[in-house]
Amino acid sequence: MLSAYNFEEIRTPVLEQTALFARSVGAETDIVSKEMYTFEDRDHQLLTLRPEATASVVRAYIERGLSNEGRIQKLYYLGPMFRRERPQKGRYRQFYQIGAEVLGSDHPLIDAETLEMLMLLLERLGLKQSSLLLNSVGCSRCRPEYVKLLRRELEPVKSRMCADCQRRIETNPLRVLDCKVEADQPIIGRLPSILDHLCPECRQHFETVTSELKRRGIPYEITVRLVRGLDYYTRTTFEIIHGELGAQNALLGGGRYDGLSEILGGAPTPGFGFAIGEDRLALAVEAAHSLEAQTRPDAYIAWMGESALAPALELARSLRREGFRVEIGFEPVKLKKMLGQASRLRARFAIIMGEEELASGRLQVKDMEAGQQEQVAPELIGPYLWERLKA
Ligand code: AMP
């Protein structure tokens, strides 16, 4: 996929000088303030195991004079990253990222095209439950005004917020939007949206990105709180989350960082990039495929009362003859238990046959996904299932 969009590989060192991350990622971020593995070298220089690779790629771009090649650079990397986080499923202290950076243009089509590539990649991997969350965090012209406004709004309610937020209000109020503490959410929910405070250029940029996504049929959700954990972002920020991942549901993230090169001492060089969490990608692919590969009965026949067993077996035989995948239990158990079994097997429909149904000549067919139930005559069950399974 990366080669289809003309990306080339770049390899940067796993160890970098600590200052690289402190300057780019931001001293006030979780990554720099508490998650980096840092140690002193023999000559007392501080080194850090890279927590991310964008800063390294931009450093290499500057040092190697890649801007002199006079073209947009499209670079990808893969490899281990290190963050001293609390480990849990999908969150590790050594994890792997596949990332890419487009350096040398601030054109909104770069943002849209890169997002298109990511969505195509996820589609190819069969990850249907992926949602693209999108925001703009403005630029060095409009963001400071918004940050001032945030601080003004937050000052009067500061004492009611968590200790982290109280600190962030002083150091970096934008980070407050990231807070996950339940008690702070009503306050955060009432804060002004950054999208209402973008300068005309940033607004235009964001409008082009979103209209290009629409044109390509890529759904997205505007998420005004998405400021992401790193300081270097400008304008577009995004995350793709996946429904099968549980608590650590961010599959990948990224955005635009038009000022990063200058922060690192290079010439102004706009950039846009992303990093996919490879470990989480593997978990999501595994979950999606195991669900898909799991065989599912079309129907489970739930019968009640000894007298229903023979007609239930007869119905199972005739549906199987028609080509349906059918399961039936042989033990006389309560309806609730039978339906429980049907849902464990992930049957699409349960056909309920009790004495009442047999007497009335109409069986109950329950759609196990929608939860709805309909009465159907036994001889029409085949066509009834066929119609719905085909859809
Ligand atoms: P970030 O560099 O924080 O934007 O992270 C980009 C992606 O890397 C996330 O969406 C995750 O999929 C993945 N990631 C970040 N931190 C971890 C971690 N500690 N363990 C596993 N994956 C991670």
CSV table of C-alpha atoms and ligand atoms in Angstrom, one decimal:
chain,number,residue,atom,x,y,z
A,1,MET,CA,0.0,0.0,0.0
A,2,LEU,CA,2.8,2.4,0.9
A,3,SER,CA,4.6,1.7,-2.4
A,4,ALA,CA,1.3,2.3,-4.3
A,5,TYR,CA,1.4,5.9,-2.9
A,6,ASN,CA,5.2,6.2,-3.6
A,7,PHE,CA,6.7,6.1,-0.1
A,8,GLU,CA,10.3,5.1,0.4
A,9,GLU,CA,11.8,3.6,3.5
A,10,ILE,CA,13.9,5.5,6.0
A,11,ARG,CA,15.8,4.0,9.0
A,12,THR,CA,16.7,6.1,11.9
A,13,PRO,CA,18.5,5.1,15.1
A,14,VAL,CA,16.7,3.6,18.1
A,15,LEU,CA,18.7,5.8,20.4
A,16,GLU,CA,18.6,9.6,20.0
A,17,GLN,CA,19.7,12.6,22.1
A,18,THR,CA,17.1,13.3,24.7
A,19,ALA,CA,16.8,16.9,23.7
A,20,LEU,CA,15.4,15.9,20.3
A,21,PHE,CA,12.2,14.6,22.0
A,22,ALA,CA,12.0,17.2,24.7
A,23,ARG,CA,12.1,20.0,22.1
A,24,SER,CA,9.7,18.4,19.6
A,25,VAL,CA,7.2,16.2,21.4
A,26,GLY,CA,7.0,18.8,24.2
A,27,ALA,CA,8.3,18.9,27.8
A,28,GLU,CA,4.8,19.0,29.2
A,29,THR,CA,3.5,15.9,27.4
A,30,ASP,CA,3.1,12.5,29.2
A,31,ILE,CA,5.7,11.0,26.9
A,32,VAL,CA,8.5,13.4,27.8
A,33,SER,CA,7.5,14.1,31.4
A,34,LYS,CA,7.1,10.5,32.5
A,35,GLU,CA,7.4,7.8,29.8
A,36,MET,CA,10.9,8.1,28.3
A,37,TYR,CA,13.7,5.6,28.9
A,38,THR,CA,16.6,8.0,29.4
A,39,PHE,CA,20.1,7.4,30.6
A,40,GLU,CA,23.4,9.1,30.7
A,41,ASP,CA,26.1,8.0,28.2
A,42,ARG,CA,29.8,7.7,29.3
A,43,ASP,CA,30.4,11.3,28.3
A,44,HIS,CA,27.4,12.5,30.3
A,45,GLN,CA,25.3,13.0,27.3
A,46,LEU,CA,21.6,12.2,27.8
A,47,LEU,CA,20.2,9.6,25.5
A,48,THR,CA,16.7,8.2,25.1
A,49,LEU,CA,15.2,5.1,23.5
A,50,ARG,CA,12.9,6.6,20.9
A,51,PRO,CA,9.3,6.9,22.1
A,52,GLU,CA,8.2,7.8,18.5
A,53,ALA,CA,9.9,8.4,15.2
A,54,THR,CA,8.6,11.6,13.6
A,55,ALA,CA,11.2,13.8,15.4
A,56,SER,CA,13.9,11.4,14.2
A,57,VAL,CA,12.7,11.5,10.6
A,58,VAL,CA,12.6,15.3,10.6
A,59,ARG,CA,16.0,15.5,12.2
A,60,ALA,CA,17.4,13.2,9.5
A,61,TYR,CA,15.7,15.3,6.8
A,62,ILE,CA,17.4,18.4,8.1
A,63,GLU,CA,20.8,16.8,8.7
A,64,ARG,CA,20.9,15.0,5.4
A,65,GLY,CA,19.7,18.1,3.4
A,66,LEU,CA,16.8,16.2,1.9
A,67,SER,CA,15.1,19.5,1.3
A,68,ASN,CA,17.7,20.3,-1.3
A,69,GLU,CA,16.4,17.5,-3.5
A,70,GLY,CA,13.6,19.9,-4.4
A,71,ARG,CA,10.7,17.5,-4.1
A,72,ILE,CA,8.2,16.4,-1.6
A,73,GLN,CA,9.7,13.6,0.5
A,74,LYS,CA,7.5,10.6,1.3
A,75,LEU,CA,9.2,8.4,3.8
A,76,TYR,CA,8.0,5.4,5.8
A,77,TYR,CA,9.6,3.6,8.8
A,78,LEU,CA,8.8,0.6,10.9
A,79,GLY,CA,10.3,-0.6,14.1
A,80,PRO,CA,10.2,-0.6,17.9
A,81,MET,CA,9.3,2.4,20.1
A,82,PHE,CA,9.6,2.6,23.9
A,83,ARG,CA,7.4,4.3,26.4
A,84,ARG,CA,7.3,3.6,30.1
A,85,GLU,CA,3.5,3.2,30.3
A,86,ARG,CA,1.4,0.9,32.5
A,87,PRO,CA,1.3,-2.3,30.5
A,88,GLN,CA,-2.0,-3.8,29.6
A,89,LYS,CA,-3.6,-5.5,26.5
A,90,GLY,CA,-2.6,-3.4,23.5
A,91,ARG,CA,-0.2,-1.2,25.6
A,92,TYR,CA,3.4,-2.2,26.0
A,93,ARG,CA,6.7,-0.7,27.0
A,94,GLN,CA,8.3,-1.8,23.8
A,95,PHE,CA,5.8,-1.7,20.9
A,96,TYR,CA,6.1,-1.5,17.2
A,97,GLN,CA,5.0,1.2,14.8
A,98,ILE,CA,4.6,1.5,11.1
A,99,GLY,CA,4.6,5.2,10.2
A,100,ALA,CA,5.1,7.6,7.4
A,101,GLU,CA,5.8,11.2,6.9
A,102,VAL,CA,5.2,13.5,3.9
A,103,LEU,CA,7.6,16.5,4.1
A,104,GLY,CA,7.8,19.6,2.0
A,105,SER,CA,4.2,20.7,1.4
A,106,ASP,CA,1.2,22.0,3.4
A,107,HIS,CA,-1.3,21.2,0.7
A,108,PRO,CA,-4.5,19.8,2.2
A,109,LEU,CA,-4.7,17.2,-0.6
A,110,ILE,CA,-1.7,15.5,1.2
A,111,ASP,CA,-3.8,15.1,4.3
A,112,ALA,CA,-6.7,13.8,2.3
A,113,GLU,CA,-4.7,11.4,0.2
A,114,THR,CA,-2.8,10.0,3.2
A,115,LEU,CA,-6.0,9.4,5.0
A,116,GLU,CA,-7.4,7.7,1.9
A,117,MET,CA,-4.4,5.4,1.8
A,118,LEU,CA,-4.9,4.5,5.5
A,119,MET,CA,-8.6,3.7,5.0
A,120,LEU,CA,-7.8,1.6,2.0
A,121,LEU,CA,-5.2,-0.3,4.0
A,122,LEU,CA,-7.7,-1.0,6.8
A,123,GLU,CA,-10.3,-2.0,4.2
A,124,ARG,CA,-7.8,-4.5,2.6
A,125,LEU,CA,-7.1,-6.0,6.0
A,126,GLY,CA,-10.8,-6.5,6.6
A,127,LEU,CA,-11.0,-4.0,9.5
A,128,LYS,CA,-14.5,-2.8,8.9
A,129,GLN,CA,-15.1,-1.4,12.3
A,130,SER,CA,-12.7,1.4,12.0
A,131,SER,CA,-13.7,5.0,12.6
A,132,LEU,CA,-11.7,8.1,11.5
A,133,LEU,CA,-11.8,10.9,14.1
A,134,LEU,CA,-10.7,14.3,12.7
A,135,ASN,CA,-9.9,17.7,14.1
A,136,SER,CA,-7.9,20.8,13.4
A,137,VAL,CA,-5.7,22.3,16.1
A,138,GLY,CA,-4.9,25.5,14.2
A,139,CYS,CA,-1.5,27.1,13.7
A,140,SER,CA,0.9,29.3,15.5
A,141,ARG,CA,-1.3,32.3,14.5
A,142,CYS,CA,-4.7,31.2,15.8
A,143,ARG,CA,-3.9,28.6,18.4
A,144,PRO,CA,-2.3,30.9,21.0
A,145,GLU,CA,-5.5,33.0,21.0
A,146,TYR,CA,-7.6,29.9,21.6
A,147,VAL,CA,-5.3,28.7,24.3
A,148,LYS,CA,-5.7,32.1,26.0
A,149,LEU,CA,-9.4,31.8,25.8
A,150,LEU,CA,-9.3,28.2,27.2
A,151,ARG,CA,-7.2,29.4,30.1
A,152,ARG,CA,-9.7,32.3,30.8
A,153,GLU,CA,-12.6,29.8,30.8
A,154,LEU,CA,-10.7,27.3,33.0
A,155,GLU,CA,-9.3,29.6,35.7
A,156,PRO,CA,-12.6,30.1,37.5
A,157,VAL,CA,-13.3,26.3,37.6
A,158,LYS,CA,-9.7,25.2,38.2
A,159,SER,CA,-10.2,24.2,41.8
A,160,ARG,CA,-12.9,21.7,40.8
A,161,MET,CA,-10.6,19.9,38.4
A,162,CYS,CA,-8.2,17.0,38.8
A,163,ALA,CA,-4.6,17.7,39.9
A,164,ASP,CA,-3.2,17.1,36.4
A,165,CYS,CA,-5.7,19.5,34.8
A,166,GLN,CA,-4.8,22.2,37.4
A,167,ARG,CA,-1.2,21.9,36.3
A,168,ARG,CA,-2.1,21.8,32.6
A,169,ILE,CA,-4.1,25.0,32.9
A,170,GLU,CA,-0.9,26.7,33.8
A,171,THR,CA,1.5,24.9,31.4
A,172,ASN,CA,-0.6,23.8,28.4
A,173,PRO,CA,-4.4,24.2,28.7
A,174,LEU,CA,-4.9,22.4,25.4
A,175,ARG,CA,-4.0,19.2,27.2
A,176,VAL,CA,-7.0,19.6,29.4
A,177,LEU,CA,-9.1,18.5,26.4
A,178,ASP,CA,-7.3,15.1,26.6
A,179,CYS,CA,-8.3,14.5,30.2
A,180,LYS,CA,-10.1,11.2,30.8
A,181,VAL,CA,-11.1,11.8,34.5
A,182,GLU,CA,-14.9,11.3,34.7
A,183,ALA,CA,-15.5,14.2,37.1
A,184,ASP,CA,-13.9,16.7,34.8
A,185,GLN,CA,-16.0,15.8,31.8
A,186,PRO,CA,-18.9,18.2,32.4
A,187,ILE,CA,-16.5,21.1,32.5
A,188,ILE,CA,-14.6,20.0,29.5
A,189,GLY,CA,-17.8,19.4,27.5
A,190,ARG,CA,-18.7,23.1,28.0
A,191,LEU,CA,-15.4,24.5,26.8
A,192,PRO,CA,-15.3,26.5,23.5
A,193,SER,CA,-14.4,24.4,20.4
A,194,ILE,CA,-11.1,25.1,18.6
A,195,LEU,CA,-12.9,24.8,15.3
A,196,ASP,CA,-14.8,28.0,16.1
A,197,HIS,CA,-11.5,29.9,16.6
A,198,LEU,CA,-9.4,28.9,13.6
A,199,CYS,CA,-7.9,31.7,11.4
A,200,PRO,CA,-9.3,31.9,7.9
A,201,GLU,CA,-6.3,30.0,6.4
A,202,CYS,CA,-6.6,27.1,8.9
A,203,ARG,CA,-10.4,27.1,8.4
A,204,GLN,CA,-10.0,26.9,4.6
A,205,HIS,CA,-7.4,24.1,5.0
A,206,PHE,CA,-9.7,22.1,7.2
A,207,GLU,CA,-12.6,22.6,4.8
A,208,THR,CA,-10.6,21.4,1.9
A,209,VAL,CA,-9.5,18.3,3.8
A,210,THR,CA,-13.1,17.4,4.8
A,211,SER,CA,-14.6,18.1,1.4
A,212,GLU,CA,-11.9,15.9,-0.2
A,213,LEU,CA,-12.7,13.1,2.2
A,214,LYS,CA,-16.4,13.4,1.3
A,215,ARG,CA,-15.5,13.4,-2.4
A,216,ARG,CA,-13.7,10.1,-1.8
A,217,GLY,CA,-16.5,8.6,0.2
A,218,ILE,CA,-14.5,8.4,3.3
A,219,PRO,CA,-16.6,8.8,6.5
A,220,TYR,CA,-15.2,10.7,9.4
A,221,GLU,CA,-16.3,12.1,12.7
A,222,ILE,CA,-15.3,15.6,13.8
A,223,THR,CA,-13.9,15.3,17.3
A,224,VAL,CA,-13.1,18.7,18.7
A,225,ARG,CA,-11.3,17.3,21.7
A,226,LEU,CA,-8.8,15.4,19.6
A,227,VAL,CA,-5.6,17.4,20.3
A,228,ARG,CA,-3.4,14.3,20.7
A,229,GLY,CA,-0.6,13.8,23.1
A,230,LEU,CA,2.2,15.6,21.3
A,231,ASP,CA,2.9,19.3,21.1
A,232,TYR,CA,4.2,19.6,17.6
A,233,TYR,CA,0.8,19.2,15.8
A,234,THR,CA,-0.7,22.0,13.7
A,235,ARG,CA,-3.9,22.0,11.7
A,236,THR,CA,-5.2,18.5,10.9
A,237,THR,CA,-5.0,15.9,13.7
A,238,PHE,CA,-6.6,12.5,13.4
A,239,GLU,CA,-7.0,9.1,15.0
A,240,ILE,CA,-8.5,5.9,13.8
A,241,ILE,CA,-10.1,3.8,16.4
A,242,HIS,CA,-11.2,0.2,16.1
A,243,GLY,CA,-14.2,-1.4,17.7
A,244,GLU,CA,-12.6,-4.7,18.5
A,245,LEU,CA,-9.7,-3.3,20.5
A,246,GLY,CA,-11.2,-2.7,23.9
A,247,ALA,CA,-9.8,0.0,26.2
A,248,GLN,CA,-6.7,0.7,24.0
A,249,ASN,CA,-8.8,1.3,20.9
A,250,ALA,CA,-6.5,3.8,19.0
A,251,LEU,CA,-5.2,1.9,16.1
A,252,LEU,CA,-3.2,4.7,14.6
A,253,GLY,CA,-2.9,8.5,14.8
A,254,GLY,CA,-1.2,11.4,13.3
A,255,GLY,CA,-1.5,14.8,11.8
A,256,ARG,CA,0.1,17.9,10.4
A,257,TYR,CA,3.2,19.4,12.0
A,258,ASP,CA,4.1,22.4,9.9
A,259,GLY,CA,6.4,24.0,12.5
A,260,LEU,CA,8.4,21.0,13.6
A,261,SER,CA,11.4,21.4,11.3
A,262,GLU,CA,11.9,25.0,12.6
A,263,ILE,CA,11.7,23.8,16.2
A,264,LEU,CA,14.5,21.4,15.4
A,265,GLY,CA,16.6,24.1,13.8
A,266,GLY,CA,15.8,23.4,10.1
A,267,ALA,CA,14.3,25.5,7.4
A,268,PRO,CA,10.5,25.9,7.4
A,269,THR,CA,9.2,22.5,6.2
A,270,PRO,CA,5.6,21.6,6.5
A,271,GLY,CA,4.9,17.9,7.2
A,272,PHE,CA,2.1,15.4,7.7
A,273,GLY,CA,2.4,11.9,9.1
A,274,PHE,CA,0.9,9.0,11.0
A,275,ALA,CA,2.0,6.1,13.1
A,276,ILE,CA,0.1,2.8,13.1
A,277,GLY,CA,0.4,0.7,16.3
A,278,GLU,CA,1.5,-2.6,14.7
A,279,ASP,CA,0.8,-4.6,17.8
A,280,ARG,CA,-2.8,-3.3,17.9
A,281,LEU,CA,-3.1,-3.7,14.2
A,282,ALA,CA,-2.3,-7.4,14.7
A,283,LEU,CA,-4.8,-7.7,17.5
A,284,ALA,CA,-7.5,-6.1,15.4
A,285,VAL,CA,-6.8,-8.2,12.4
A,286,GLU,CA,-6.9,-11.3,14.5
A,287,ALA,CA,-10.2,-10.3,16.2
A,288,ALA,CA,-11.9,-9.4,12.9
A,289,HIS,CA,-10.8,-12.6,11.1
A,290,SER,CA,-11.6,-15.0,14.0
A,291,LEU,CA,-15.1,-13.5,14.0
A,292,GLU,CA,-15.4,-13.9,10.3
A,293,ALA,CA,-13.9,-17.3,10.1
A,294,GLN,CA,-16.1,-18.6,12.9
A,295,THR,CA,-18.9,-20.7,11.3
A,296,ARG,CA,-22.4,-19.5,12.2
A,297,PRO,CA,-25.6,-21.5,12.0
A,298,ASP,CA,-28.3,-19.9,9.9
A,299,ALA,CA,-30.8,-21.2,12.4
A,300,TYR,CA,-31.0,-22.8,15.8
A,301,ILE,CA,-34.2,-24.7,16.6
A,302,ALA,CA,-35.4,-24.1,20.1
A,303,TRP,CA,-38.1,-26.6,21.0
A,304,MET,CA,-40.1,-27.0,24.3
A,305,GLY,CA,-42.0,-29.9,25.6
A,306,GLU,CA,-41.5,-33.6,24.6
A,307,SER,CA,-44.2,-33.4,21.9
A,308,ALA,CA,-42.3,-30.7,20.0
A,309,LEU,CA,-39.1,-32.7,19.6
A,310,ALA,CA,-40.3,-34.8,16.6
A,311,PRO,CA,-41.6,-31.9,14.6
A,312,ALA,CA,-38.4,-29.9,15.5
A,313,LEU,CA,-36.2,-32.7,14.2
A,314,GLU,CA,-38.3,-32.9,11.1
A,315,LEU,CA,-38.0,-29.1,10.5
A,316,ALA,CA,-34.2,-29.3,11.1
A,317,ARG,CA,-34.0,-32.1,8.5
A,318,SER,CA,-36.0,-30.3,5.9
A,319,LEU,CA,-34.1,-27.0,6.4
A,320,ARG,CA,-30.8,-28.8,6.1
A,321,ARG,CA,-32.0,-30.4,2.9
A,322,GLU,CA,-32.7,-27.0,1.6
A,323,GLY,CA,-29.1,-26.0,2.2
A,324,PHE,CA,-29.3,-24.1,5.5
A,325,ARG,CA,-26.8,-24.6,8.3
A,326,VAL,CA,-29.0,-25.7,11.2
A,327,GLU,CA,-28.3,-26.6,14.9
A,328,ILE,CA,-30.7,-28.2,17.3
A,329,GLY,CA,-30.3,-29.4,21.0
A,330,PHE,CA,-31.5,-32.8,22.1
A,331,GLU,CA,-32.0,-32.1,25.8
A,332,PRO,CA,-35.3,-30.8,27.0
A,333,VAL,CA,-34.2,-27.5,28.6
A,334,LYS,CA,-35.9,-24.2,29.2
A,335,LEU,CA,-36.4,-21.8,26.3
A,336,LYS,CA,-34.0,-19.2,27.9
A,337,LYS,CA,-31.2,-21.8,28.0
A,338,MET,CA,-31.9,-22.8,24.3
A,339,LEU,CA,-31.8,-19.2,23.3
A,340,GLY,CA,-28.6,-18.8,25.2
A,341,GLN,CA,-27.1,-21.7,23.3
A,342,ALA,CA,-28.3,-20.1,20.0
A,343,SER,CA,-26.5,-16.9,20.8
A,344,ARG,CA,-23.3,-18.6,21.9
A,345,LEU,CA,-23.3,-20.3,18.6
A,346,ARG,CA,-24.0,-16.9,17.0
A,347,ALA,CA,-27.0,-18.3,15.1
A,348,ARG,CA,-28.6,-15.7,12.9
A,349,PHE,CA,-32.1,-16.9,13.7
A,350,ALA,CA,-33.7,-19.0,16.4
A,351,ILE,CA,-36.9,-20.9,15.5
A,352,ILE,CA,-39.1,-21.3,18.6
A,353,MET,CA,-41.3,-24.4,18.7
A,354,GLY,CA,-43.4,-25.0,21.8
A,355,GLU,CA,-46.8,-26.7,22.2
A,356,GLU,CA,-48.5,-23.3,21.7
A,357,GLU,CA,-46.8,-22.8,18.4
A,358,LEU,CA,-47.5,-26.3,17.2
A,359,ALA,CA,-51.2,-25.9,18.1
A,360,SER,CA,-51.5,-22.5,16.3
A,361,GLY,CA,-49.5,-23.8,13.2
A,362,ARG,CA,-47.2,-20.7,13.4
A,363,LEU,CA,-43.7,-20.8,14.6
A,364,GLN,CA,-41.8,-17.9,16.2
A,365,VAL,CA,-38.7,-16.9,14.3
A,366,LYS,CA,-36.4,-14.6,16.2
A,367,ASP,CA,-33.7,-12.5,14.5
A,368,MET,CA,-30.8,-12.9,17.0
A,369,GLU,CA,-29.1,-9.8,15.8
A,370,ALA,CA,-32.0,-7.4,15.6
A,371,GLY,CA,-33.8,-9.1,18.5
A,372,GLN,CA,-37.2,-9.0,16.6
A,373,GLN,CA,-39.5,-11.9,16.5
A,374,GLU,CA,-42.1,-12.8,13.8
A,375,GLN,CA,-44.7,-15.6,13.4
A,376,VAL,CA,-44.1,-17.7,10.3
A,377,ALA,CA,-45.9,-20.8,9.1
A,378,PRO,CA,-43.6,-23.9,9.1
A,379,GLU,CA,-43.7,-24.4,5.3
A,380,LEU,CA,-42.7,-20.8,4.8
A,381,ILE,CA,-39.7,-20.9,7.1
A,382,GLY,CA,-37.3,-21.8,4.3
A,383,PRO,CA,-38.2,-18.9,2.0
A,384,TYR,CA,-38.3,-16.6,5.1
A,385,LEU,CA,-34.7,-17.4,6.1
A,386,TRP,CA,-33.5,-17.3,2.5
A,387,GLU,CA,-34.9,-13.9,1.9
A,388,ARG,CA,-33.2,-12.4,5.0
A,389,LEU,CA,-29.9,-14.3,4.9
A,390,LYS,CA,-29.4,-13.2,1.3
A,391,ALA,CA,-29.8,-9.6,2.4
B,1,AMP,P1,1.2,8.0,19.1
B,1,AMP,O1,2.6,8.0,18.7
B,1,AMP,O2,1.0,8.2,20.6
B,1,AMP,O3,0.3,8.9,18.3
B,1,AMP,O4,0.7,6.5,18.8
B,1,AMP,C1,0.4,6.0,17.5
B,1,AMP,C2,-0.1,4.6,17.7
B,1,AMP,O5,0.9,3.8,18.3
B,1,AMP,C3,-1.3,4.5,18.6
B,1,AMP,O6,-2.5,4.7,17.9
B,1,AMP,C4,-1.2,3.1,19.0
B,1,AMP,O7,-1.8,2.2,18.1
B,1,AMP,C5,0.3,2.8,19.1
B,1,AMP,N1,0.8,2.9,20.5
B,1,AMP,C6,1.1,4.0,21.2
B,1,AMP,N2,1.6,3.7,22.4
B,1,AMP,C7,1.6,2.3,22.5
B,1,AMP,C8,2.0,1.4,23.5
B,1,AMP,N3,2.5,1.8,24.6
B,1,AMP,N4,1.8,0.1,23.2
B,1,AMP,C9,1.3,-0.3,22.0
B,1,AMP,N5,0.9,0.5,21.0
B,1,AMP,C10,1.1,1.8,21.2
